[in-house]
Short mmCIF file of C-alpha atoms in Angstrom, two decimals:
data_model
loop_
_atom_site.label_atom_id
_atom_site.label_comp_id
_atom_site.label_asym_id
_atom_site.label_seq_id
_atom_site.Cartn_x
_atom_site.Cartn_y
_atom_site.Cartn_z
CA UNK A 1 -15.80 9.46 -3.79
CA UNK A 2 -15.11 12.36 -1.20
CA UNK A 3 -16.21 9.92 1.67
CA UNK A 4 -13.72 7.25 0.35
CA UNK A 5 -10.91 9.50 0.41
CA UNK A 6 -12.04 10.84 3.95
CA UNK A 7 -12.22 7.24 5.18
CA UNK A 8 -8.81 6.54 4.03
CA UNK A 9 -7.22 9.69 5.44
CA UNK A 10 -9.05 9.34 8.87
CA UNK A 11 -8.79 5.51 9.05
CA UNK A 12 -5.16 4.69 7.87
CA UNK A 13 -3.61 5.63 11.18
CA UNK A 14 -6.39 3.64 13.09
CA UNK A 15 -5.66 0.68 10.76
CA UNK A 16 -1.78 1.08 11.62
CA UNK A 17 -2.73 1.21 15.43
CA UNK A 18 -5.04 -1.75 15.13
CA UNK A 19 -2.32 -3.82 13.49
CA UNK A 20 0.33 -2.63 16.20
CA UNK A 21 -2.29 -3.65 18.77
CA UNK A 22 -3.00 -6.99 17.51
CA UNK A 23 0.60 -7.83 17.41
CA UNK A 24 1.32 -6.53 20.89
CA UNK A 25 -1.79 -8.85 22.30
CA UNK A 26 -0.23 -11.82 20.40
CA UNK A 27 3.22 -11.16 21.74
CA UNK A 28 1.83 -10.90 25.37
CA UNK A 29 2.30 -7.14 25.54
CA UNK A 30 -0.55 -4.69 26.39
CA UNK A 31 0.10 -2.12 23.36
CA UNK A 32 -0.38 1.37 23.03
CA UNK A 33 -3.82 1.53 21.82
CA UNK A 34 -5.56 1.68 18.52
CA UNK A 35 -5.47 5.58 18.35
CA UNK A 36 -1.93 5.97 19.24
CA UNK A 37 -0.69 6.72 15.57
CA UNK A 38 -3.18 9.43 15.52
CA UNK A 39 -1.77 10.93 18.90
CA UNK A 40 1.76 10.41 17.40
CA UNK A 41 0.67 12.44 14.22
CA UNK A 42 -0.67 15.20 16.40
CA UNK A 43 2.39 15.50 18.33
CA UNK A 44 4.55 15.78 15.29
CA UNK A 45 2.48 18.31 13.74
CA UNK A 46 2.83 20.63 16.77
CA UNK A 47 6.65 20.55 16.66
CA UNK A 48 8.71 23.09 14.76
CA UNK A 49 9.60 22.20 11.12
CA UNK A 50 13.28 21.31 10.94
CA UNK A 51 15.23 21.11 7.53
CA UNK A 52 18.64 19.50 7.33
CA UNK A 53 21.29 22.00 6.06
CA UNK A 54 21.97 21.59 2.33
CA UNK A 55 18.73 20.01 1.19
CA UNK A 56 16.95 21.26 -1.67
CA UNK A 57 13.28 21.30 -2.89
CA UNK A 58 13.21 17.53 -3.31
CA UNK A 59 13.39 17.07 0.33
CA UNK A 60 10.75 19.54 1.33
CA UNK A 61 8.13 18.54 -1.42
CA UNK A 62 8.40 14.85 -1.13
CA UNK A 63 6.20 14.40 2.01
CA UNK A 64 3.33 16.64 0.37
CA UNK A 65 3.64 14.61 -3.01
CA UNK A 66 3.53 11.16 -1.14
CA UNK A 67 0.35 12.09 0.55
CA UNK A 68 -1.23 13.96 -2.50
CA UNK A 69 -0.61 11.00 -4.83
CA UNK A 70 -1.86 8.58 -2.47
CA UNK A 71 -5.05 10.87 -1.73
CA UNK A 72 -5.46 10.79 -5.76
CA UNK A 73 -5.23 6.88 -5.85
CA UNK A 74 -7.75 6.72 -2.95
CA UNK A 75 -10.05 8.88 -4.97
CA UNK A 76 -9.61 6.69 -8.24
CA UNK A 77 -9.72 3.22 -6.81
CA UNK A 78 -13.41 1.65 -6.72
CA UNK A 79 -13.11 0.98 -3.03
CA UNK A 80 -16.61 1.90 -2.33
CA UNK A 81 -18.41 2.25 -5.69
CA UNK A 82 -17.76 1.53 -9.18
CA UNK A 83 -20.04 4.61 -10.28
CA UNK A 84 -18.10 7.68 -9.21
CA UNK A 85 -17.24 10.94 -11.23
CA UNK A 86 -13.81 9.72 -11.72
CA UNK A 87 -14.51 6.06 -12.75
CA UNK A 88 -13.62 6.71 -16.29
CA UNK A 89 -10.15 7.70 -15.21
CA UNK A 90 -9.36 4.95 -12.75
CA UNK A 91 -6.96 3.28 -15.03
CA UNK A 92 -4.57 0.74 -13.86
CA UNK A 93 -1.66 2.35 -15.37
CA UNK A 94 -2.49 5.75 -14.05
CA UNK A 95 -2.95 4.37 -10.43
CA UNK A 96 0.65 2.56 -10.55
CA UNK A 97 2.40 5.45 -12.08
CA UNK A 98 0.97 7.71 -9.18
CA UNK A 99 2.21 5.15 -6.72
CA UNK A 100 5.42 5.06 -8.34
CA UNK A 101 5.69 9.01 -8.41
CA UNK A 102 5.25 8.99 -4.58
CA UNK A 103 8.10 6.39 -4.20
CA UNK A 104 10.45 8.19 -6.56
CA UNK A 105 9.74 11.44 -4.67
CA UNK A 106 10.83 9.88 -1.46
CA UNK A 107 13.83 8.27 -2.88
CA UNK A 108 15.03 11.72 -4.55
CA UNK A 109 14.51 13.20 -0.99
CA UNK A 110 16.69 10.52 0.59
CA UNK A 111 19.35 11.22 -1.93
CA UNK A 112 18.84 15.16 -1.41
CA UNK A 113 20.18 14.46 2.24
CA UNK A 114 23.52 13.55 1.11
CA UNK A 115 23.76 11.09 3.86
CA UNK A 116 24.95 7.67 3.55
CA UNK A 117 21.64 6.33 5.19
CA UNK A 118 19.66 8.26 2.69
CA UNK A 119 21.58 7.05 -0.38
CA UNK A 120 21.44 3.47 0.95
CA UNK A 121 17.69 3.62 1.47
CA UNK A 122 17.07 5.23 -1.69
CA UNK A 123 18.92 2.53 -3.72
CA UNK A 124 17.29 -0.17 -1.78
CA UNK A 125 13.85 1.37 -2.51
CA UNK A 126 14.26 1.82 -6.00
CA UNK A 127 15.58 -1.85 -6.39
CA UNK A 128 12.35 -3.15 -4.76
CA UNK A 129 10.33 -0.72 -6.64
CA UNK A 130 11.64 -1.92 -9.93
CA UNK A 131 10.16 -5.46 -9.30
CA UNK A 132 7.25 -4.38 -7.37
CA UNK A 133 5.55 -1.97 -9.95
CA UNK A 134 5.66 -4.51 -12.97
CA UNK A 135 4.38 -6.95 -10.69
CA UNK A 136 1.25 -4.94 -9.59
CA UNK A 137 0.71 -4.03 -13.33
CA UNK A 138 0.86 -7.74 -14.68
CA UNK A 139 -1.25 -9.21 -11.62
CA UNK A 140 -4.13 -6.64 -12.23
CA UNK A 141 -3.56 -6.84 -15.92
CA UNK A 142 -4.26 -10.66 -15.69
CA UNK A 143 -7.68 -9.84 -14.05
CA UNK A 144 -8.54 -7.20 -16.70
CA UNK A 145 -8.36 -9.53 -19.57
CA UNK A 146 -11.77 -11.07 -18.97
CA UNK A 147 -13.15 -7.67 -18.67
CA UNK A 148 -11.38 -6.44 -21.75
CA UNK A 149 -10.32 -3.11 -20.06
CA UNK A 150 -7.56 -1.92 -17.80
CA UNK A 151 -10.20 0.26 -16.12
CA UNK A 152 -10.45 -0.58 -12.48
CA UNK A 153 -13.99 0.11 -12.16
CA UNK A 154 -14.85 -2.24 -15.06
CA UNK A 155 -12.39 -4.92 -13.64
CA UNK A 156 -14.31 -4.71 -10.30
CA UNK A 157 -17.79 -4.80 -11.75
CA UNK A 158 -16.75 -7.70 -13.94
CA UNK A 159 -15.44 -9.58 -10.90
CA UNK A 160 -18.60 -8.68 -8.69
CA UNK A 161 -20.83 -10.18 -11.53
CA UNK A 162 -18.71 -13.37 -11.81
CA UNK A 163 -17.13 -14.12 -8.39
CA UNK A 164 -15.78 -17.42 -10.01
CA UNK A 165 -13.17 -15.41 -11.62
CA UNK A 166 -11.22 -14.93 -8.21
CA UNK A 167 -11.14 -18.78 -7.87
CA UNK A 168 -9.81 -19.54 -11.23
CA UNK A 169 -6.11 -20.24 -11.70
CA UNK A 170 -5.35 -16.89 -13.21
CA UNK A 171 -7.16 -15.32 -10.15
CA UNK A 172 -5.17 -17.36 -7.68
CA UNK A 173 -1.97 -16.86 -9.29
CA UNK A 174 -2.66 -13.11 -9.49
CA UNK A 175 -3.81 -12.80 -5.82
CA UNK A 176 -0.66 -14.49 -4.47
CA UNK A 177 1.53 -12.23 -6.85
CA UNK A 178 -0.20 -9.17 -5.77
CA UNK A 179 -0.16 -9.93 -1.90
CA UNK A 180 3.79 -10.14 -2.15
CA UNK A 181 3.83 -6.97 -4.15
CA UNK A 182 1.49 -5.25 -1.66
CA UNK A 183 3.87 -6.35 1.39
CA UNK A 184 6.89 -5.01 -0.41
CA UNK A 185 5.23 -1.77 -1.59
CA UNK A 186 4.00 -1.01 2.06
CA UNK A 187 7.29 -2.25 3.80
CA UNK A 188 5.82 -4.99 5.70
CA UNK A 189 7.50 -8.26 6.86
CA UNK A 190 9.03 -10.52 5.48
CA UNK A 191 10.47 -7.67 2.80
CA UNK A 192 11.01 -4.79 5.41
CA UNK A 193 10.29 -4.33 9.09
CA UNK A 194 8.71 -0.78 10.00
CA UNK A 195 9.36 -1.13 13.61
CA UNK A 196 13.17 -1.22 13.59
CA UNK A 197 16.08 0.80 12.52
CA UNK A 198 18.86 -1.58 11.70
CA UNK A 199 21.40 -0.57 9.16
CA UNK A 200 21.75 -3.87 7.74
CA UNK A 201 17.92 -4.44 7.01
CA UNK A 202 16.07 -1.29 6.90
CA UNK A 203 14.82 -0.06 3.42
CA UNK A 204 11.92 2.57 3.69
CA UNK A 205 13.07 3.87 7.18
CA UNK A 206 16.50 4.66 6.03
CA UNK A 207 15.34 7.13 3.41
CA UNK A 208 13.15 9.30 6.08
CA UNK A 209 15.57 9.35 9.08
CA UNK A 210 16.35 12.97 8.50
CA UNK A 211 12.68 13.97 8.58
CA UNK A 212 11.22 15.45 11.74
CA UNK A 213 8.16 17.40 12.93
CA UNK A 214 5.25 18.17 10.35
CA UNK A 215 7.21 16.79 7.62
CA UNK A 216 7.73 13.22 9.47
CA UNK A 217 3.98 13.51 10.05
CA UNK A 218 3.31 13.56 6.44
CA UNK A 219 5.68 10.74 5.61
CA UNK A 220 4.08 8.68 8.35
CA UNK A 221 0.36 9.60 7.17
CA UNK A 222 1.27 8.76 3.61
CA UNK A 223 2.75 5.32 4.52
CA UNK A 224 -0.27 4.48 6.38
CA UNK A 225 -2.65 5.72 3.49
CA UNK A 226 -0.59 3.56 1.08
CA UNK A 227 -1.19 0.51 3.31
CA UNK A 228 -4.86 1.10 3.69
CA UNK A 229 -5.23 1.94 -0.08
CA UNK A 230 -3.46 -1.19 -1.22
CA UNK A 231 -5.28 -3.56 1.22
CA UNK A 232 -8.47 -1.93 -0.09
CA UNK A 233 -7.52 -2.60 -3.71
CA UNK A 234 -6.89 -6.15 -2.70
CA UNK A 235 -10.44 -6.58 -1.29
CA UNK A 236 -12.05 -4.85 -4.00
CA UNK A 237 -10.37 -6.96 -6.75
CA UNK A 238 -10.67 -10.50 -4.91
CA UNK A 239 -13.59 -9.88 -2.51
CA UNK A 240 -15.82 -7.20 -4.29
CA UNK A 241 -19.03 -8.12 -2.45
CA UNK A 242 -21.14 -5.23 -1.35
CA UNK A 243 -19.31 -2.69 -3.48
CA UNK A 244 -21.95 -0.27 -4.93
CA UNK A 245 -22.66 -0.18 -8.64
CA UNK A 246 -25.14 2.51 -8.19
CA UNK A 247 -25.00 5.95 -6.71
CA UNK A 248 -27.80 5.48 -4.31
CA UNK A 249 -27.06 6.63 -0.78
CA UNK A 250 -28.28 3.10 0.79
CA UNK A 251 -25.76 1.12 -1.58
CA UNK A 252 -22.87 3.75 -0.71
CA UNK A 253 -23.41 3.24 2.99
CA UNK A 254 -23.20 -0.52 2.73
CA UNK A 255 -20.21 -0.35 0.49
CA UNK A 256 -18.49 2.11 2.77
CA UNK A 257 -19.19 -0.16 5.78
CA UNK A 258 -17.98 -3.30 4.08
CA UNK A 259 -14.81 -1.48 2.93
CA UNK A 260 -14.12 -0.84 6.65
CA UNK A 261 -14.94 -4.24 7.89
CA UNK A 262 -12.76 -5.94 4.98
CA UNK A 263 -9.82 -3.94 5.28
CA UNK A 264 -9.92 -4.15 9.14
CA UNK A 265 -10.11 -7.88 8.83
CA UNK A 266 -7.38 -8.06 6.28
CA UNK A 267 -5.22 -5.88 8.34
CA UNK A 268 -5.61 -7.90 11.47
CA UNK A 269 -4.79 -11.17 9.57
CA UNK A 270 -1.61 -9.52 8.05
CA UNK A 271 -0.64 -8.26 11.54
CA UNK A 272 -1.12 -11.76 13.20
CA UNK A 273 0.73 -13.42 10.33
CA UNK A 274 3.72 -10.90 10.95
CA UNK A 275 4.09 -12.37 14.25
CA UNK A 276 5.19 -15.66 12.86
CA UNK A 277 7.01 -14.39 10.01
CA UNK A 278 10.82 -13.49 9.85
CA UNK A 279 12.42 -10.70 7.79
CA UNK A 280 13.95 -12.05 4.63
CA UNK A 281 17.56 -11.30 4.47
CA UNK A 282 18.26 -8.32 2.24
CA UNK A 283 20.06 -10.10 -0.78
CA UNK A 284 17.03 -12.52 -0.75
CA UNK A 285 14.53 -9.86 -1.17
CA UNK A 286 15.03 -9.63 -5.08
CA UNK A 287 14.68 -13.43 -5.22
CA UNK A 288 11.11 -13.11 -3.48
CA UNK A 289 10.00 -10.34 -5.68
CA UNK A 290 11.16 -12.09 -8.90
CA UNK A 291 9.13 -15.05 -7.62
CA UNK A 292 6.10 -12.70 -7.29
CA UNK A 293 6.64 -11.30 -10.73
CA UNK A 294 6.94 -14.64 -12.35
CA UNK A 295 3.45 -15.50 -10.55
CA UNK A 296 2.03 -12.68 -12.15
CA UNK A 297 3.24 -13.56 -15.47
CA UNK A 298 1.82 -16.89 -15.32
CA UNK A 299 -1.55 -15.23 -14.24
CA UNK A 300 -1.38 -13.33 -17.48
CA UNK A 301 -0.61 -16.60 -19.56
CA UNK A 302 -3.24 -18.59 -17.58
CA UNK A 303 -5.91 -15.64 -18.04
CA UNK A 304 -5.11 -15.54 -21.84
CA UNK A 305 -5.55 -19.34 -22.36
CA UNK A 306 -8.71 -19.69 -19.97
CA UNK A 307 -10.21 -16.63 -21.81
CA UNK A 308 -9.20 -17.58 -25.47
CA UNK A 309 -7.76 -14.02 -26.01
#
């Protein structure tokens, strides 16, 4: 469990750097290198903390809360092993609630600044979250029906024992819905573009414009950790091969190595796909997310019919 959290914290900036590098190479640019996000974080951590005048505790606590909740989610998820000391507490609803807590903390921080950008970003973020969180719940719930439990370790163990579940109609509908929800939750194309600061399009970036120095480093690290954790969740649910089901050192080492390989490949594929994707217009984003919610609902219905429950 501790190794899993360490890998997520240390590897998340490298994953972000890898994705930027893949995009740069595919666009014909040299790129800044895979380790550039770590260099950016180190530079920000060395700067003097700056807090806008008039902001309260919500603005100061939000970055820490974002990183802390994501680290707890990384500890709870069965990314490397399904047999950890906290496997019994890795409930789907707890994980989604922790992700929502980090999102709400940043939205409150955006409102706390009292700026037009902060309020606009918080409003847009909560609109997206209102559709994304139920979609994640329903998509994973569809996968939990054959296992008869909302415990994520039990769901992953069941998927590892019966790989055909992922290729079933319910599994395919759930993966499509969850993939769109992950793109929206992490602020990736086509929902948001993390590399631009355009007033008409930005969602997540609008909430964090007032952050600087160490606080901005925590916000950036939290966003990168969230991307790594959700990509890891996708691989655990739909490609659980190699995840350790026992607590032996050999099984954990294999599970850890395969987690790094699977998340790296998924991140590279996502970065390559983003080169060819255009950002959806802001007023079309709810339509896209409503479509993913409908797919998740269909996945639940299909899972009920196919499993006779």
